[in-house]
């Protein structure tokens, strides 16, 4: 017992002062309970503030309870229980294993998070440290459950992330931080009330996503992304059936967007190349039907259809050329049809 904390420790081990040079086959069983009025109790033997710069003195003064049960050999430790509660708000309930504890280069960890609850107060602190855009507000809470495992260079997570703003299901999120970084993500999301997070006219959105990025920077990377947008509510209209796909191969790219929404039927394809100071792209759009009245963009019956192509050359911020070819463009009002004949338009900078 200390001035601010109470400890309960149950320890059994076959490690002794006479055999601690060779830890192979040595085992430990540890039960630990801590009740403390301050995180400074941990700081005395494990530096928190040096490792985590978002911790303030106010946070360090929060009370916490810790209950843990660990057993096994040092090269294969089982964390049977890890229950942590901070200021009656942050809660971690987990279990897992650590292999090769004494060998950092070959160490492996796996944790099953049954409950990781982060309150809004702590999310706001982390948000202020990591995100500079103050136009976003954080959700009321974040609730995570899933499996995380890691080795020296690989990190993997699968599970669920939930808040009052919706839910994200992560089938796979992995990062290989070897000589060439490699990131993969397969997930689906159903996000709600997005206008409460940022002041925009966007409400609910549901989508599925599969993506990969391998490389040291965007100019030399190999990457792809596939997004299926099942629904999106914008301007009091629910869009549906929008597919987005794209590939990137060392500066060469192509991408496609296709909407099968009955009031927003269109497709777009683009291909080209880009490097640090150079962008070349061709874009083809095919608008089968866009109903501005049903989309709540215009008050009267208004429809658009047509085909337009673009060629874009961007050398730097002050030098560009855009050529567009309008193959067909029709604007229909309630009692009038306007047809724009084929045309070619060019825009470019001059010295």
XYZ file of C-alpha atoms in Angstrom:
351
model
C 0.000 0.000 0.000
C 1.208 3.527 -0.801
C -0.191 6.979 -0.096
C -2.319 6.900 -3.275
C -2.594 3.208 -4.212
C -3.357 -0.276 -2.987
C -1.674 -3.385 -4.441
C -2.529 -7.074 -4.289
C 0.055 -9.434 -5.799
C 0.041 -13.213 -6.091
C 3.252 -14.537 -7.645
C 4.677 -17.998 -8.171
C 7.702 -18.780 -10.356
C 10.600 -21.170 -10.746
C 12.990 -18.286 -11.411
C 15.433 -17.751 -8.571
C 18.608 -15.726 -7.992
C 20.606 -18.867 -8.706
C 19.068 -19.712 -12.084
C 18.118 -16.323 -13.597
C 20.939 -16.456 -16.186
C 19.153 -19.089 -18.264
C 15.450 -18.249 -18.596
C 14.542 -21.021 -21.060
C 11.714 -23.076 -19.633
C 11.209 -20.696 -16.726
C 7.594 -19.966 -15.904
C 5.600 -17.421 -13.979
C 2.083 -17.065 -12.626
C 1.119 -13.539 -11.636
C -2.088 -12.055 -10.341
C -2.034 -8.283 -9.952
C -4.667 -5.884 -8.634
C -4.040 -2.142 -8.374
C -6.365 0.600 -7.190
C -4.865 4.055 -7.467
C -5.892 7.702 -7.391
C -3.318 8.651 -10.047
C -1.496 7.316 -13.114
C 1.678 8.677 -11.537
C 1.731 5.360 -9.686
C 2.566 3.708 -13.032
C 4.892 6.537 -14.046
C 7.188 5.645 -11.148
C 8.228 2.369 -12.864
C 7.084 2.824 -16.488
C 7.409 6.217 -18.179
C 4.030 7.144 -19.650
C 4.495 10.852 -20.327
C 7.729 10.329 -22.266
C 6.067 7.710 -24.480
C 2.656 9.354 -24.956
C 2.837 13.117 -25.418
C -0.959 13.531 -25.316
C -0.938 12.764 -21.582
C -1.367 15.927 -19.538
C -1.043 16.436 -15.807
C -4.836 16.470 -15.525
C -5.039 13.066 -17.204
C -2.226 11.678 -15.079
C -4.193 12.609 -11.968
C -7.107 10.369 -12.956
C -7.840 7.299 -10.836
C -7.652 3.764 -12.223
C -8.275 0.124 -11.367
C -6.234 -2.712 -12.872
C -6.848 -6.444 -12.600
C -4.618 -8.864 -14.509
C -3.764 -12.553 -14.525
C -0.659 -13.797 -16.381
C 0.798 -17.290 -16.597
C 3.146 -19.427 -18.673
C 6.763 -19.677 -19.708
C 8.588 -16.441 -20.485
C 8.781 -17.365 -24.166
C 5.033 -18.084 -24.274
C 3.122 -15.929 -21.802
C -0.670 -16.110 -21.581
C -2.498 -12.960 -20.514
C -5.612 -14.620 -19.181
C -7.196 -11.405 -17.953
C -6.457 -7.725 -18.380
C -9.146 -5.405 -17.052
C -8.342 -1.702 -16.852
C -10.722 1.103 -15.868
C -9.660 4.754 -15.869
C -11.775 7.506 -14.280
C -14.909 5.361 -14.653
C -14.844 6.049 -18.430
C -11.931 4.485 -20.332
C -12.242 0.713 -20.134
C -10.073 -2.078 -21.562
C -11.049 -5.745 -21.246
C -8.590 -7.971 -23.089
C -6.693 -11.247 -23.122
C -3.850 -12.510 -25.222
C -0.400 -14.013 -25.462
C 3.180 -12.861 -25.917
C 5.774 -15.150 -27.453
C 9.534 -14.676 -27.126
C 9.173 -11.921 -24.542
C 12.926 -11.685 -24.017
C 13.762 -11.573 -27.774
C 12.453 -8.302 -29.317
C 13.518 -9.273 -32.864
C 11.393 -12.431 -32.838
C 8.689 -11.320 -30.432
C 5.050 -11.951 -31.397
C 1.893 -10.673 -29.702
C -1.798 -11.355 -30.067
C -4.569 -9.621 -28.130
C -8.301 -10.235 -28.111
C -10.068 -7.007 -27.149
C -13.456 -7.892 -25.724
C -14.109 -4.236 -24.941
C -12.140 -1.046 -25.528
C -14.291 1.939 -24.572
C -12.918 5.450 -25.131
C -15.037 8.416 -23.919
C -15.490 11.696 -25.764
C -13.240 13.601 -23.350
C -10.231 11.447 -24.258
C -11.133 11.400 -27.969
C -11.094 15.199 -27.991
C -7.605 15.264 -26.476
C -6.285 12.779 -29.031
C -8.083 14.632 -31.852
C -6.508 17.957 -30.918
C -3.065 16.352 -30.948
C -3.446 14.442 -34.208
C -5.885 16.520 -36.314
C -5.487 20.222 -36.959
C -8.854 20.701 -38.702
C -11.167 22.062 -36.003
C -14.269 21.948 -38.242
C -14.824 18.314 -37.255
C -16.302 17.254 -33.937
C -15.564 13.912 -32.327
C -18.201 11.254 -31.602
C -19.564 10.790 -28.097
C -17.630 7.560 -27.602
C -15.624 4.876 -29.395
C -16.194 1.176 -28.705
C -13.781 -1.375 -30.189
C -13.707 -5.163 -30.097
C -11.503 -7.441 -32.172
C -8.166 -9.173 -32.547
C -4.795 -7.453 -32.899
C -1.556 -9.308 -33.556
C 1.936 -8.149 -34.395
C 5.497 -9.220 -34.947
C 8.598 -7.113 -35.543
C 7.345 -5.471 -38.767
C 3.786 -6.745 -39.238
C 0.608 -5.485 -37.606
C -2.900 -6.886 -38.168
C -6.362 -6.060 -36.848
C -9.841 -7.403 -37.467
C -12.943 -6.430 -35.541
C -15.620 -3.794 -35.038
C -15.449 -0.073 -34.319
C -18.676 1.480 -33.048
C -19.812 4.943 -31.976
C -22.929 7.091 -32.016
C -21.849 8.008 -35.579
C -22.196 4.415 -36.811
C -20.206 1.218 -37.125
C -17.180 0.039 -39.094
C -16.555 -3.687 -39.556
C -12.907 -4.416 -40.330
C -12.396 -7.784 -41.995
C -8.672 -7.111 -42.395
C -6.389 -4.176 -41.676
C -2.703 -4.934 -42.009
C 0.551 -3.033 -42.194
C 3.888 -4.549 -43.105
C 6.519 -1.952 -42.224
C 9.469 -3.739 -43.796
C 11.826 -2.307 -46.393
C 8.822 -1.469 -48.625
C 5.725 -0.544 -46.590
C 2.623 -2.521 -47.527
C -0.885 -1.632 -46.273
C -4.120 -3.563 -46.827
C -7.704 -2.804 -45.780
C -10.949 -4.705 -46.247
C -13.867 -3.147 -44.400
C -17.513 -2.127 -44.498
C -19.153 0.820 -42.800
C -22.556 2.178 -41.911
C -22.089 5.772 -40.760
C -24.944 7.845 -39.361
C -25.732 11.511 -38.777
C -22.487 12.767 -40.322
C -23.815 16.316 -40.252
C -23.334 16.227 -36.477
C -19.592 15.570 -36.958
C -19.114 18.279 -39.563
C -21.493 21.024 -40.682
C -22.305 19.542 -44.096
C -25.509 18.402 -45.787
C -24.357 14.768 -45.683
C -26.182 12.339 -43.449
C -26.008 8.544 -43.626
C -23.556 6.513 -45.729
C -23.067 2.744 -46.126
C -20.204 1.275 -48.140
C -17.832 -1.660 -48.612
C -14.141 -1.124 -49.315
C -11.065 -3.087 -50.362
C -7.730 -1.277 -50.763
C -3.994 -1.813 -50.884
C -1.021 0.561 -50.951
C 2.528 -0.716 -51.346
C 5.410 1.724 -51.670
C 7.403 4.477 -50.047
C 5.487 7.352 -51.686
C 2.514 7.883 -53.981
C 4.673 8.444 -57.078
C 6.360 5.021 -56.969
C 3.667 2.953 -55.260
C 1.524 0.085 -56.477
C -2.019 0.477 -55.185
C -5.660 -0.264 -55.839
C -9.012 0.639 -54.319
C -12.540 -0.731 -54.782
C -15.496 0.957 -53.098
C -19.120 -0.111 -53.382
C -21.369 2.640 -52.085
C -24.668 1.053 -51.112
C -26.346 4.243 -49.935
C -25.554 7.876 -49.246
C -27.996 10.523 -48.061
C -27.187 14.015 -49.297
C -29.587 16.940 -49.608
C -32.449 14.736 -48.323
C -31.973 12.286 -51.190
C -30.642 8.751 -50.741
C -28.210 7.832 -53.498
C -27.494 4.152 -54.116
C -25.451 1.691 -56.172
C -22.270 3.682 -56.798
C -19.067 1.784 -57.600
C -15.591 3.340 -57.532
C -12.408 1.533 -58.544
C -8.869 2.599 -59.293
C -5.338 1.303 -59.804
C -1.957 2.964 -59.478
C 1.286 1.527 -60.819
C 4.411 3.672 -60.399
C 2.804 6.871 -61.605
C 0.420 5.291 -64.118
C -3.219 5.297 -63.041
C -6.728 4.491 -64.174
C -10.023 4.824 -62.353
C -13.714 4.256 -62.957
C -16.907 5.532 -61.347
C -20.290 4.059 -62.201
C -23.648 4.992 -60.722
C -26.724 2.808 -61.228
C -29.066 5.036 -59.232
C -32.202 5.563 -61.357
C -32.047 9.340 -60.888
C -28.254 9.562 -61.113
C -27.201 7.321 -64.003
C -23.699 8.084 -65.178
C -20.230 6.628 -65.637
C -16.769 8.160 -65.645
C -13.420 6.679 -66.588
C -9.997 8.260 -66.421
C -6.431 7.186 -67.132
C -3.068 8.890 -67.208
C 0.131 9.449 -65.317
C 1.303 11.735 -62.573
C 4.590 12.545 -60.970
C 5.650 15.241 -58.527
C 5.338 18.117 -61.029
C 3.460 16.531 -63.902
C -0.105 15.303 -64.415
C -1.563 13.975 -67.651
C -5.077 12.545 -67.707
C -7.890 11.725 -70.096
C -11.452 11.670 -68.743
C -14.572 10.295 -70.414
C -18.026 10.872 -68.936
C -21.290 9.330 -70.044
C -24.359 10.866 -68.416
C -27.329 8.654 -69.167
C -29.752 10.536 -66.937
C -29.489 12.953 -64.009
C -32.763 14.243 -62.551
C -32.000 17.440 -60.642
C -35.520 17.703 -59.212
C -35.507 14.204 -57.666
C -32.010 14.835 -56.321
C -33.323 17.972 -54.564
C -30.814 20.125 -56.410
C -33.385 22.133 -58.421
C -37.022 22.913 -57.632
C -38.430 22.226 -61.114
C -38.355 19.177 -63.373
C -34.861 19.234 -64.861
C -32.835 16.463 -66.471
C -29.334 16.224 -67.952
C -27.807 13.648 -70.275
C -24.843 13.606 -72.632
C -21.244 12.592 -73.307
C -18.183 14.737 -72.604
C -14.437 13.989 -72.833
C -11.515 15.878 -71.284
C -7.755 15.867 -71.715
C -5.798 17.488 -68.889
C -2.138 18.498 -68.696
C -0.891 19.999 -65.445
C 2.802 20.884 -65.223
C 2.704 22.915 -62.010
C 0.369 25.173 -60.063
C 0.566 27.904 -62.693
C 0.769 25.913 -65.931
C -2.058 23.781 -67.294
C -3.990 22.926 -70.425
C -7.499 21.450 -70.602
C -9.177 20.308 -73.802
C -12.788 19.179 -73.704
C -14.947 17.638 -76.405
C -18.716 17.780 -75.937
C -20.111 14.954 -78.044
C -23.654 15.486 -76.830
C -25.290 17.472 -74.013
C -29.013 17.816 -73.419
C -30.872 19.803 -70.781
C -34.568 19.025 -70.417
C -36.963 21.234 -68.465
C -40.624 20.538 -67.792
C -41.705 21.855 -71.202
C -38.463 22.520 -73.099
C -35.502 20.522 -74.396
C -32.177 22.294 -74.952
C -29.640 20.465 -77.093
C -26.046 21.626 -77.270
C -24.403 20.667 -80.563
C -20.992 18.984 -80.583
C -18.304 21.410 -79.515
C -14.673 21.599 -78.481
C -13.389 23.873 -75.740
C -9.790 24.573 -74.715
C -8.322 26.295 -71.673
C -4.626 26.834 -71.113
C -2.179 29.195 -69.489
C 0.067 31.431 -71.535
C 3.487 32.838 -70.714
